[in-house]
Amino acid sequence: MNINEAVGVFIEKYGQEERYTKDIESKVASWLENTTLEEVKEILLHLFSEFIFFTKLEIKETLKRQLEDVLDNEILENICIIPMVSKDGRANSSFDLTMLLKEVIKENDIELYKDTIKVGLYQIDEDISTLVFFDDISGTGGTIVTFLRKNKSYLIGKKIIIRLIVITETAKKIIDEYLVTQTEIDVNVIAEYKYDKIFKDHIFLNDSHRRLINDFEETIWGKGNQNIMGFRDSQLLVGFSHNIPNNTISSFWYHADFSGKREEWNCLFKRYTQLKRNKKNTRSKQNLSVKRKSGGK
């Protein structure tokens, strides 16, 4: 498969209207120039041909189906929808999907109570029996398990529904193993799609191909970095309109702004990451004033 064929199929599937899909042909050509090894280029192009992208429209259609399914099976008076954010309140992909969900609700005239959607578990009224969370992906299962563990006191005695677009085989196993040990919480995780590592039992790509990409990504990050082949070796090829998950093979989302080894890099799908704010006491010690030239006012 050549670049024109691979890009043509991609455009036919996903269009060119979104941030990640605009100028995709030139992006792919530049991206492949990150390596001089022809075999690595061929593998990367093949991986690109299998990349799965969820457009904003597809995500909203999925959210609509998921919400309607919840409303068909649960009593509205008992439901509260909340983003699955950490205790420090940082926005994440679950927050992104909850914002998209609000668009879906307005565009489709779906009737909810004004307090059906809330921003934090601490706001939940005692008479609410069902908590619904929406998120795009669970790649390792760690985020969901950590959320359930840290917020267990809020969740006991309530029905917990977690609706995902994508889950991996690894994540499902980790979550299931955790839930088996939890008798005090009732959790149901439902995903639209389940994917496994791209190099596992692949028809065309074998372990030698995997090692070549692994070695290539070691030149990006350095040996032992957890982003090699996707976070904790997730080996996914998935992207969303709002962001690229770190579970996707990192060659697809790496950018020279990241703390990797490659300072020159032609990016394909840059992953959006948030800046880390310095602690207040640290900021107060910084001299942020503009230095004045001597003699000036």
Coordinates of C-alpha atoms in Angstrom, one line a residue:
M1 CA 0.0 0.0 0.0
N2 CA 1.3 3.4 -0.9
I3 CA 0.7 6.8 0.8
N4 CA -2.0 7.9 -1.7
E5 CA -4.0 4.7 -1.2
A6 CA -3.8 4.8 2.6
V7 CA -4.7 8.5 2.8
G8 CA -7.5 8.1 0.3
V9 CA -9.1 5.4 2.4
F10 CA -8.7 7.5 5.5
I11 CA -10.3 10.5 3.9
E12 CA -13.2 8.4 2.6
K13 CA -13.8 7.1 6.1
Y14 CA -13.3 10.3 8.2
G15 CA -13.3 13.3 5.9
Q16 CA -11.0 16.3 6.2
E17 CA -13.1 18.7 8.2
E18 CA -11.6 18.2 11.7
R19 CA -8.4 19.4 13.3
Y20 CA -6.8 16.0 13.1
T21 CA -7.9 15.2 9.6
K22 CA -7.1 18.5 7.8
D23 CA -4.2 18.3 5.3
I24 CA -3.8 14.6 6.2
E25 CA -1.9 13.7 3.1
S26 CA 0.9 16.2 3.7
K27 CA 0.9 15.3 7.4
V28 CA 1.4 11.6 6.7
A29 CA 4.2 12.3 4.1
S30 CA 6.0 14.5 6.6
W31 CA 5.5 12.1 9.5
L32 CA 7.1 9.2 7.6
E33 CA 10.2 11.4 7.1
N34 CA 10.9 11.0 10.8
T35 CA 12.8 7.8 10.0
T36 CA 15.2 6.9 7.2
L37 CA 14.6 3.2 7.6
E38 CA 12.3 2.1 4.7
E39 CA 11.1 -1.0 6.6
V40 CA 10.0 1.2 9.5
K41 CA 8.2 3.6 7.1
E42 CA 6.4 0.7 5.6
I43 CA 5.2 -0.6 9.0
L44 CA 4.1 2.9 10.1
L45 CA 2.1 3.3 6.9
H46 CA 0.5 0.0 7.4
L47 CA -0.4 0.9 11.0
F48 CA -1.8 4.2 9.7
S49 CA -4.1 2.3 7.4
E50 CA -5.5 0.5 10.4
F51 CA -5.9 3.7 12.5
I52 CA -9.4 4.1 13.9
F53 CA -10.6 7.7 14.2
F54 CA -13.9 8.7 15.9
T55 CA -15.1 12.0 14.5
K56 CA -17.1 14.5 16.6
L57 CA -20.3 13.4 14.8
E58 CA -19.7 9.7 15.4
I59 CA -18.9 10.4 19.1
K60 CA -22.1 12.4 19.5
E61 CA -24.2 9.7 17.8
T62 CA -22.6 7.2 20.2
L63 CA -23.4 9.3 23.2
K64 CA -27.0 9.7 22.1
R65 CA -27.4 5.9 21.8
Q66 CA -25.8 5.4 25.2
L67 CA -27.9 8.1 26.9
E68 CA -31.1 6.8 25.4
D69 CA -30.2 3.3 26.5
V70 CA -29.7 4.5 30.1
L71 CA -33.0 6.5 30.0
D72 CA -34.8 3.4 28.7
N73 CA -33.6 1.2 31.5
E74 CA -33.4 3.5 34.5
I75 CA -35.8 5.9 36.3
L76 CA -34.9 9.5 35.4
E77 CA -35.7 10.7 39.0
N78 CA -33.0 8.4 40.3
I79 CA -30.2 9.3 37.8
C80 CA -27.3 11.7 38.1
I81 CA -24.7 12.1 35.4
I82 CA -21.2 13.1 36.5
P83 CA -17.8 13.4 34.8
M84 CA -15.3 10.9 36.2
V85 CA -12.8 13.5 37.3
S86 CA -10.2 13.1 39.9
K87 CA -10.6 14.5 43.4
D88 CA -8.6 17.6 42.6
G89 CA -11.2 18.5 40.0
R90 CA -8.9 18.5 36.9
A91 CA -10.8 18.2 33.6
N92 CA -10.1 15.1 31.6
S93 CA -11.6 13.0 28.8
S94 CA -14.7 12.2 30.8
F95 CA -15.3 15.9 31.3
D96 CA -14.9 16.4 27.6
L97 CA -17.5 13.8 26.8
T98 CA -19.9 15.2 29.4
M99 CA -19.7 18.6 27.6
L100 CA -20.4 16.9 24.3
L101 CA -23.3 15.1 26.0
K102 CA -24.8 18.4 26.9
E103 CA -24.7 19.3 23.2
V104 CA -26.4 16.1 22.3
I105 CA -29.1 16.7 24.8
K106 CA -29.9 20.2 23.4
E107 CA -29.7 19.2 19.8
N108 CA -32.1 16.2 20.3
D109 CA -34.5 17.8 22.8
I110 CA -33.8 15.1 25.3
E111 CA -35.6 16.1 28.5
L112 CA -33.6 15.8 31.8
Y113 CA -34.0 17.6 35.1
K114 CA -31.9 20.7 35.5
D115 CA -29.8 18.9 38.1
T116 CA -29.4 15.6 36.3
I117 CA -25.9 16.6 35.3
K118 CA -23.6 17.6 38.1
V119 CA -19.8 18.2 38.3
G120 CA -18.8 16.4 41.4
L121 CA -19.7 13.4 43.6
Y122 CA -20.0 15.7 46.6
Q123 CA -23.0 17.3 45.0
I124 CA -25.1 14.1 44.8
D125 CA -28.3 14.1 46.8
E126 CA -29.0 11.1 49.0
D127 CA -32.1 10.1 47.1
I128 CA -30.1 9.6 43.9
S129 CA -29.6 5.8 43.4
T130 CA -27.9 5.6 40.0
L131 CA -24.7 7.4 39.0
V132 CA -23.8 7.4 35.3
F133 CA -20.3 8.2 34.0
F134 CA -19.3 8.7 30.3
D135 CA -15.7 8.4 29.0
D136 CA -14.0 7.8 25.7
I137 CA -11.6 4.9 26.5
S138 CA -10.2 2.7 29.2
G139 CA -6.8 1.6 27.9
T140 CA -5.2 -0.1 31.0
G141 CA -8.1 0.0 33.4
G142 CA -6.1 2.0 35.9
T143 CA -8.0 5.2 35.7
I144 CA -11.4 3.5 36.4
V145 CA -10.0 1.3 39.2
T146 CA -8.3 4.3 40.8
F147 CA -11.5 6.4 40.6
L148 CA -13.7 3.6 42.1
R149 CA -11.2 3.0 44.9
K150 CA -10.6 6.7 45.9
N151 CA -14.3 7.5 45.7
K152 CA -15.7 4.3 47.3
S153 CA -17.4 6.1 50.1
Y154 CA -19.6 8.1 47.7
L155 CA -20.5 5.0 45.6
I156 CA -21.5 2.5 48.3
G157 CA -25.3 1.7 48.0
K158 CA -25.6 3.2 44.6
K159 CA -25.8 1.7 41.1
I160 CA -22.8 2.7 39.1
I161 CA -23.0 2.7 35.2
I162 CA -19.8 3.6 33.2
R163 CA -20.4 4.0 29.5
L164 CA -17.3 3.9 27.3
I165 CA -16.7 4.2 23.6
V166 CA -13.6 1.9 23.7
I167 CA -12.2 -0.6 26.1
T168 CA -9.2 -2.8 25.7
E169 CA -8.9 -6.5 26.6
T170 CA -6.3 -5.6 29.2
A171 CA -8.5 -2.9 30.8
K172 CA -11.5 -5.2 31.0
K173 CA -9.5 -7.8 32.7
I174 CA -8.0 -5.4 35.3
I175 CA -11.4 -3.8 36.0
D176 CA -13.2 -7.2 36.3
E177 CA -10.5 -8.5 38.7
Y178 CA -10.9 -5.4 40.9
L179 CA -14.7 -5.6 40.9
V180 CA -14.6 -9.3 42.0
T181 CA -13.0 -8.1 45.3
Q182 CA -15.6 -5.4 45.9
T183 CA -18.9 -6.5 47.4
E184 CA -20.0 -3.1 48.6
I185 CA -20.3 -1.4 45.2
D186 CA -22.4 -2.3 42.2
V187 CA -20.6 -1.3 39.0
N188 CA -21.5 -2.0 35.3
V189 CA -19.0 -1.0 32.7
I190 CA -20.4 -1.0 29.1
A191 CA -18.2 -0.2 26.1
E192 CA -19.2 0.1 22.4
Y193 CA -16.0 -1.4 21.1
K194 CA -13.3 -3.7 22.5
Y195 CA -9.8 -3.7 21.0
D196 CA -6.7 -5.6 21.7
K197 CA -3.0 -4.9 21.1
I198 CA -2.5 -4.3 17.4
F199 CA 0.5 -6.6 17.1
K200 CA -1.3 -9.5 18.9
D201 CA -2.2 -12.2 16.4
H202 CA -2.0 -9.8 13.5
I203 CA -2.4 -11.3 10.0
F204 CA 0.4 -9.4 8.4
L205 CA 2.5 -7.8 11.2
N206 CA 4.6 -10.2 13.3
D207 CA 6.9 -9.9 16.3
S208 CA 9.9 -8.7 14.3
H209 CA 7.7 -5.8 13.0
R210 CA 6.7 -5.0 16.6
R211 CA 10.4 -5.0 17.7
L212 CA 11.3 -2.6 14.9
I213 CA 8.6 -0.1 16.0
N214 CA 9.5 -0.6 19.6
D215 CA 13.2 0.2 18.8
F216 CA 12.1 3.2 16.8
E217 CA 10.0 4.5 19.7
E218 CA 13.0 4.0 22.1
T219 CA 14.8 6.6 19.9
I220 CA 11.9 9.0 20.6
W221 CA 11.6 8.5 24.4
G222 CA 14.7 6.6 25.6
K223 CA 14.6 3.0 26.8
G224 CA 12.2 2.1 29.6
N225 CA 9.8 5.0 29.0
Q226 CA 6.2 4.0 29.7
N227 CA 5.0 5.8 26.5
I228 CA 6.8 3.4 24.2
M229 CA 4.2 1.5 22.1
G230 CA 1.5 3.5 23.8
F231 CA 1.1 3.9 27.6
R232 CA 2.3 0.7 29.3
D233 CA 2.6 -1.1 26.0
S234 CA -1.1 -0.6 25.1
Q235 CA -0.4 -0.8 21.3
L236 CA -3.7 0.8 20.3
L237 CA -4.4 2.7 17.1
V238 CA -7.3 4.9 18.2
G239 CA -8.0 8.6 18.1
F240 CA -10.9 10.9 19.0
S241 CA -12.0 14.2 17.7
H242 CA -11.1 15.9 21.0
N243 CA -7.8 14.1 21.6
I244 CA -5.5 11.2 21.0
P245 CA -5.3 8.8 24.0
N246 CA -1.8 8.0 25.2
N247 CA -2.7 4.3 24.8
T248 CA -2.2 4.8 21.1
I249 CA 1.3 3.9 19.7
S250 CA 3.2 7.0 20.6
S251 CA 4.7 7.6 17.1
F252 CA 1.2 8.7 16.1
W253 CA 0.9 11.5 18.8
Y254 CA 4.4 12.4 19.8
H255 CA 5.4 16.1 19.4
A256 CA 8.7 17.9 19.9
D257 CA 7.1 19.8 22.8
F258 CA 7.0 16.7 24.8
S259 CA 9.8 15.6 27.1
G260 CA 11.2 13.1 24.7
K261 CA 14.6 12.6 22.9
R262 CA 13.5 13.9 19.5
E263 CA 13.6 17.7 19.4
E264 CA 12.9 17.6 15.7
W265 CA 9.8 15.8 14.8
N266 CA 7.1 16.0 12.1
C267 CA 3.9 15.4 14.1
L268 CA 0.9 13.4 12.8
F269 CA -1.7 13.7 15.5
K270 CA -0.5 15.8 18.4
R271 CA -1.9 14.7 21.7
Y272 CA -3.3 17.5 23.8
T273 CA -1.8 17.7 27.3
Q274 CA -2.4 20.3 30.0
L275 CA 0.2 22.4 31.6
K276 CA 1.0 21.7 35.2
R277 CA 0.6 24.8 37.4
N278 CA 3.3 25.5 40.0
K279 CA 2.2 25.3 43.6
K280 CA 1.2 28.7 45.0
N281 CA 4.1 28.9 47.4
T282 CA 6.5 28.1 44.5
R283 CA 4.9 30.8 42.3
S284 CA 5.2 33.4 45.0
K285 CA 8.9 32.9 45.1
Q286 CA 9.3 33.6 41.4
N287 CA 10.2 37.1 40.3
L288 CA 7.7 37.8 37.5
S289 CA 8.2 41.5 37.3
V290 CA 9.7 43.2 34.2
K291 CA 13.2 44.4 34.8
R292 CA 13.6 48.1 34.2
K293 CA 16.5 49.7 32.4
S294 CA 18.7 51.8 34.7
G295 CA 17.6 55.4 34.7
G296 CA 14.1 54.6 33.6
K297 CA 10.8 55.1 35.5

